[in-house]
Short mmCIF file of C-alpha atoms in Angstrom, two decimals:
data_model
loop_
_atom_site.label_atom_id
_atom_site.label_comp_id
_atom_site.label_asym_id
_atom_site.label_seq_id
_atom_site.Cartn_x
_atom_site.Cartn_y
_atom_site.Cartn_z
CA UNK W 5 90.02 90.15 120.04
CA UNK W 6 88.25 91.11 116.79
CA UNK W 7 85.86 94.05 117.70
CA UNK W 8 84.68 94.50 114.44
CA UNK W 9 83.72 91.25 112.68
CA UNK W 10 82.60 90.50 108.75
CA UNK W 11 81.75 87.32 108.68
CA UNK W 12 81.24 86.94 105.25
CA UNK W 13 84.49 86.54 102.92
CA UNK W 14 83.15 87.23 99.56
CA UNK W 15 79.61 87.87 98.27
CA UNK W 16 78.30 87.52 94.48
CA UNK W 17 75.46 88.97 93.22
CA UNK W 18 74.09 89.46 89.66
CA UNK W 19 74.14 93.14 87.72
CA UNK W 20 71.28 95.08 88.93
CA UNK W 21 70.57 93.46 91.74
CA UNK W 22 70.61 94.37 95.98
CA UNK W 23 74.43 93.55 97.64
CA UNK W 24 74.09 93.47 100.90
CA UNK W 25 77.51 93.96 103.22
CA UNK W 26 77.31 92.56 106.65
CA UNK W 27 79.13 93.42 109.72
CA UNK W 28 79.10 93.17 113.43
CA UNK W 29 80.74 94.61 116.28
CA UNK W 30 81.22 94.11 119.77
CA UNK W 31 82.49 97.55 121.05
CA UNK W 32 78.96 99.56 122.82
CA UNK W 33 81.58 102.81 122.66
CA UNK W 34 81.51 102.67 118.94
CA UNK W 35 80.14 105.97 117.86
CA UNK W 36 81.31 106.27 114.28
CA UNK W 37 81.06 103.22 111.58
CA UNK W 38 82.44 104.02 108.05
CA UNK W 39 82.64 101.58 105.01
CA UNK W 40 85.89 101.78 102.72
CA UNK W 41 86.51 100.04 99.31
CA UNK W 42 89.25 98.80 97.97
CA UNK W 43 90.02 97.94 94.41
CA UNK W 44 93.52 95.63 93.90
CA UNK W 45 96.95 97.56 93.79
CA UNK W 46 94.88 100.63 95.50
CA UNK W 47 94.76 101.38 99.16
CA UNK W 48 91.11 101.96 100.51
CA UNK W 49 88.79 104.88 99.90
CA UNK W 50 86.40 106.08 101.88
CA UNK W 51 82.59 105.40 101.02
CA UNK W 52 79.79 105.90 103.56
CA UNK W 53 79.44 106.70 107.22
CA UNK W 54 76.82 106.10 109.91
CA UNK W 55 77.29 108.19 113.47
CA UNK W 56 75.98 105.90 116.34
CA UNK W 57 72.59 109.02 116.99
CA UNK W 58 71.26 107.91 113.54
CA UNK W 59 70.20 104.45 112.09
CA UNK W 60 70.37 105.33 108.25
CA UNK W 61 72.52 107.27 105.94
CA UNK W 62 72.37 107.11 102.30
CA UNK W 63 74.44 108.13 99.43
CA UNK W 64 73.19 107.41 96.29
CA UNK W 65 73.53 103.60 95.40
CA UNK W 66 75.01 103.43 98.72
CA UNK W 67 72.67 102.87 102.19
CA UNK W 68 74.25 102.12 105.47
CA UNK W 69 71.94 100.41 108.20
CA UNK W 70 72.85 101.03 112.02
CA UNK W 71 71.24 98.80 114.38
CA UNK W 72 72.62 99.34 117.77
CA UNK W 73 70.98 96.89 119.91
CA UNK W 74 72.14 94.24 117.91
CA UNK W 75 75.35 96.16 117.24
CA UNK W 76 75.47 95.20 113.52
CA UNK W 77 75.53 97.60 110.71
CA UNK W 78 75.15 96.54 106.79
CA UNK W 79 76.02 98.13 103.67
CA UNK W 80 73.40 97.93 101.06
CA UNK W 81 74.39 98.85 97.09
CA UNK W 82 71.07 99.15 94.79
CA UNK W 83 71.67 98.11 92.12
CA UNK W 84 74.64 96.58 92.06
CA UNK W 85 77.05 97.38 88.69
CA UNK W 86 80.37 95.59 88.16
CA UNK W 87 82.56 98.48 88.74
CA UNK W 88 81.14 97.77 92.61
CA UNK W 89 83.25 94.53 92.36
CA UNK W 90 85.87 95.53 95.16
CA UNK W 91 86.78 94.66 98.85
CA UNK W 92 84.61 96.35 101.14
CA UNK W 93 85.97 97.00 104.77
CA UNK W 94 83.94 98.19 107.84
CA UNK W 95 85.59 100.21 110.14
CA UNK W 96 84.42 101.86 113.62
CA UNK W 97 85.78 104.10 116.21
CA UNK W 98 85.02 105.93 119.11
CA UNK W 99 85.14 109.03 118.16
CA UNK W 100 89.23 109.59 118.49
CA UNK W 101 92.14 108.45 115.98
CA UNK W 102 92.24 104.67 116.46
CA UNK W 103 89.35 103.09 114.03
CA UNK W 104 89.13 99.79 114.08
CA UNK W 105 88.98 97.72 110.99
CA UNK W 106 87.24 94.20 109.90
CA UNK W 107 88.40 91.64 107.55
CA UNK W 108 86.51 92.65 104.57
CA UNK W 109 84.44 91.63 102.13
CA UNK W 110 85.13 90.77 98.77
CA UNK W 111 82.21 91.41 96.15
CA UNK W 112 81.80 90.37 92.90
CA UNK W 113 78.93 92.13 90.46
CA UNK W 114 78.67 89.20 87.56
CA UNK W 115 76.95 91.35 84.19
CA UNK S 19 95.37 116.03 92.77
CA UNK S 20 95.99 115.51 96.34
CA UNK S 21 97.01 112.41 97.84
CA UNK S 22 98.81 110.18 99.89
CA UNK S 23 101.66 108.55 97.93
CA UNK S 24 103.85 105.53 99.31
CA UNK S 25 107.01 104.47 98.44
CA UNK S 26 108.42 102.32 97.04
CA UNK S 27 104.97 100.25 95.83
CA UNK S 28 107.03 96.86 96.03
CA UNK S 29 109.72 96.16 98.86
CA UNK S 30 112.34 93.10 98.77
CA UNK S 31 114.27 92.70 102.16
CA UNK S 32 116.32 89.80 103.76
CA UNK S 33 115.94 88.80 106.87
CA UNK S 34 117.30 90.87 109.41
CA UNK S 35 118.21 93.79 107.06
CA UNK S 36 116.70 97.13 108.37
CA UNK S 37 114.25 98.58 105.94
CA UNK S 38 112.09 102.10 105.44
CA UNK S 39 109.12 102.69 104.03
CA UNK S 40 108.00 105.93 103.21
CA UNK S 41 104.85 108.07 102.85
CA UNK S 42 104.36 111.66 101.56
CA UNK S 43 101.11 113.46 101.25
CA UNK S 44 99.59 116.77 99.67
CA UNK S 45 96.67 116.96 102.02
CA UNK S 46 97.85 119.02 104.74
CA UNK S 47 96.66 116.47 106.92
CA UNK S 48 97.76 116.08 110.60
CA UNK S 49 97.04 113.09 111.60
CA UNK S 50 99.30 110.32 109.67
CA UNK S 51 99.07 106.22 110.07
CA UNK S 52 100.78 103.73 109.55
CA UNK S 53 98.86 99.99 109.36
CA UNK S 54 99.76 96.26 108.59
CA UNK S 55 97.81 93.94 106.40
CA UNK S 56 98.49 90.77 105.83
CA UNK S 57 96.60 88.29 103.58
CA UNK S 58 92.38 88.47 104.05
CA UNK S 59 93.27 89.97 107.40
CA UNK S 60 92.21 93.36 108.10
CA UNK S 61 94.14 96.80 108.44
CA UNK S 62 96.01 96.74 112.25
CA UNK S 63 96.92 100.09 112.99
CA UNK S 64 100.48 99.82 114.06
CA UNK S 65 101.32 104.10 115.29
CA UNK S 66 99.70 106.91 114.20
CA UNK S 67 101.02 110.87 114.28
CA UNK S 68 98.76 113.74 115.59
CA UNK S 69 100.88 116.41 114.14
CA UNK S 70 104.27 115.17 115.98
CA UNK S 71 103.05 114.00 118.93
CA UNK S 72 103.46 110.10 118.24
CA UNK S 73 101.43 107.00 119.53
CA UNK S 74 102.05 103.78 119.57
CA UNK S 75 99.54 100.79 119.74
CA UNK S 76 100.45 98.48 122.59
CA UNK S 77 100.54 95.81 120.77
CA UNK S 78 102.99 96.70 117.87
CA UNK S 79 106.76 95.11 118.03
CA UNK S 80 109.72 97.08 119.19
CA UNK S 81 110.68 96.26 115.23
CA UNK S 82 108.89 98.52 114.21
CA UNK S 83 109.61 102.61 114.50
CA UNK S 84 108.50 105.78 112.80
CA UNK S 85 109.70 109.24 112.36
CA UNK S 86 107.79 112.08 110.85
CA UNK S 87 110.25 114.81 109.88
CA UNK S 88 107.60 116.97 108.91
CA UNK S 89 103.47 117.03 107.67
CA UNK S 90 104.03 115.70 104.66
CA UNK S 91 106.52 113.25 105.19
CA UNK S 92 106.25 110.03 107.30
CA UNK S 93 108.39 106.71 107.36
CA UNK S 94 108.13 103.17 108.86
CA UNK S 95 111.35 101.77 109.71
CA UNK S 96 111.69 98.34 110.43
CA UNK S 97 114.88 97.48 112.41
CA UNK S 98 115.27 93.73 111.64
CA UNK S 99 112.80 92.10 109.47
CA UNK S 100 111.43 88.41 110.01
CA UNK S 101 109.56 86.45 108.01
CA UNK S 102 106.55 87.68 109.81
CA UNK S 103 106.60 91.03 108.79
CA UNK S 104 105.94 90.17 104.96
CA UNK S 105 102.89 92.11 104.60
CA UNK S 106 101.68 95.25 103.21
CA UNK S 107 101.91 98.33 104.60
CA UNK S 108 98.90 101.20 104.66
CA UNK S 109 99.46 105.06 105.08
CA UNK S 110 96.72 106.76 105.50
CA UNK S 111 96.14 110.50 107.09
CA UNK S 112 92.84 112.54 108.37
CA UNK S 113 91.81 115.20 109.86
CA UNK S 114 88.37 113.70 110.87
CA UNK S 115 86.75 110.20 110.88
CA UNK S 116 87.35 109.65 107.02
CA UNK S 117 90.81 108.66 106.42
CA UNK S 118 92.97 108.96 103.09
CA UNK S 119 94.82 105.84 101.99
CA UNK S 120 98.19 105.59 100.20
CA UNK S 121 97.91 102.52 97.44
CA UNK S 122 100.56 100.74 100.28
CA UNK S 123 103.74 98.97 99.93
CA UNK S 124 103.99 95.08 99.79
CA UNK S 125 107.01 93.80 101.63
CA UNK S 126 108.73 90.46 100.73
CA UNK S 127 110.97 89.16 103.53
CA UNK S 128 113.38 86.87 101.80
#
């Protein structure tokens, strides 16, 4: 049972343009969604988190979306540069040790 | 700089040869991880550590076992490898939402 769903496997968007990460979920108890990149030959790294009492958070380049009645959150990077080529994961928990993972998405930023 | 280093970075087993993975870190961290990725899949969290008080997920295989000597230290042992457990293998620690990845080790079951 995949709680946390990205349906999209890869993205590509031009150099200076708006990526836009998608992902869904199916857990209401959810009440923490983070966003982790992941370059090859590294493990993840943490990049942007969203608590379920607020619909935006932003971080520079970086915007996460929260909308909870649909439960589905995206990841917005504006603009995109080709060091943002990576894997993006989205990841949610409920508030205790066990986060839950998607499948990730793997972007490429063509220059 | 801190971090969460795993070792070794590339593993080659044979079936049904026990094998252990390890983890360090310099974080100070108490909570420790351990999760299996295969190929376009995402992260399953196999056990994690909250300081030593260890928990397993329901759905990981007897196979698989952990010990965590101390806070820095954690391993993965894997009793008797199959073919199924090629994959790689994710530390990570915390000590809040955000966790800390090791770059992981990729295991070759031969």
């Amino acid at each position: 049972d995949q709680q946390v769903k990205q349906n999209s496997p890869s993205l590509s968007v031009q150099e200076g343009r708006i990526s836009i990460l998608n992902c869904d979920y199916t857990n209401s108890m959810f009440d923490y969604f983070l966003w982790y990149k992941k370059y090859p030959a590294e493990g993840p790294t943490f990049l942007i988190s969203i608590s379920s009492i607020k619909d935006k958070n932003e971080d520079g380049r970086f915007t996460v979306f929260l909308n909870k009645s649909a439960k589905h959150l995206s990841l917005h990077i504006v603009p995109s540069q080709p060091g943002d080529s990576a894997v993006y994961f989205c990841a949610a928990n409920t508030g205790g040790f066990k986060t839950i993972f998607g499948a990730g998405t793997r972007l490429f930023v063509k220059a | 700089d801190a971090m969460v280093i795993q070792n070794p970075r590339y593993q080659v087993t044979q079936f049904g040869k026990p094998v252990t993975l390890s983890c360090s870190q310099t974080l100070n961290h108490n909570v420790m991880y351990w999760y299996q990725q295969k190929s376009s899949q995402a992260p399953k969290l196999l056990f994690h550590y909250y300081d030593k008080d260890f928990n397993n997920e329901a759905d990981t295989p007897d196979n698989f076992q952990s010990r965590r000597p101390n806070t820095s230290f954690c391993f993965l042992d894997i009793r008797s490898p199959g073919l199924g457990d090629a994959a790689m293998y994710l530390c990570a620690t915390s000590i809040s939402n955000e966790q800390f990845f090791g770059p992981g080790t990729r295991l070759t079951v031969l």
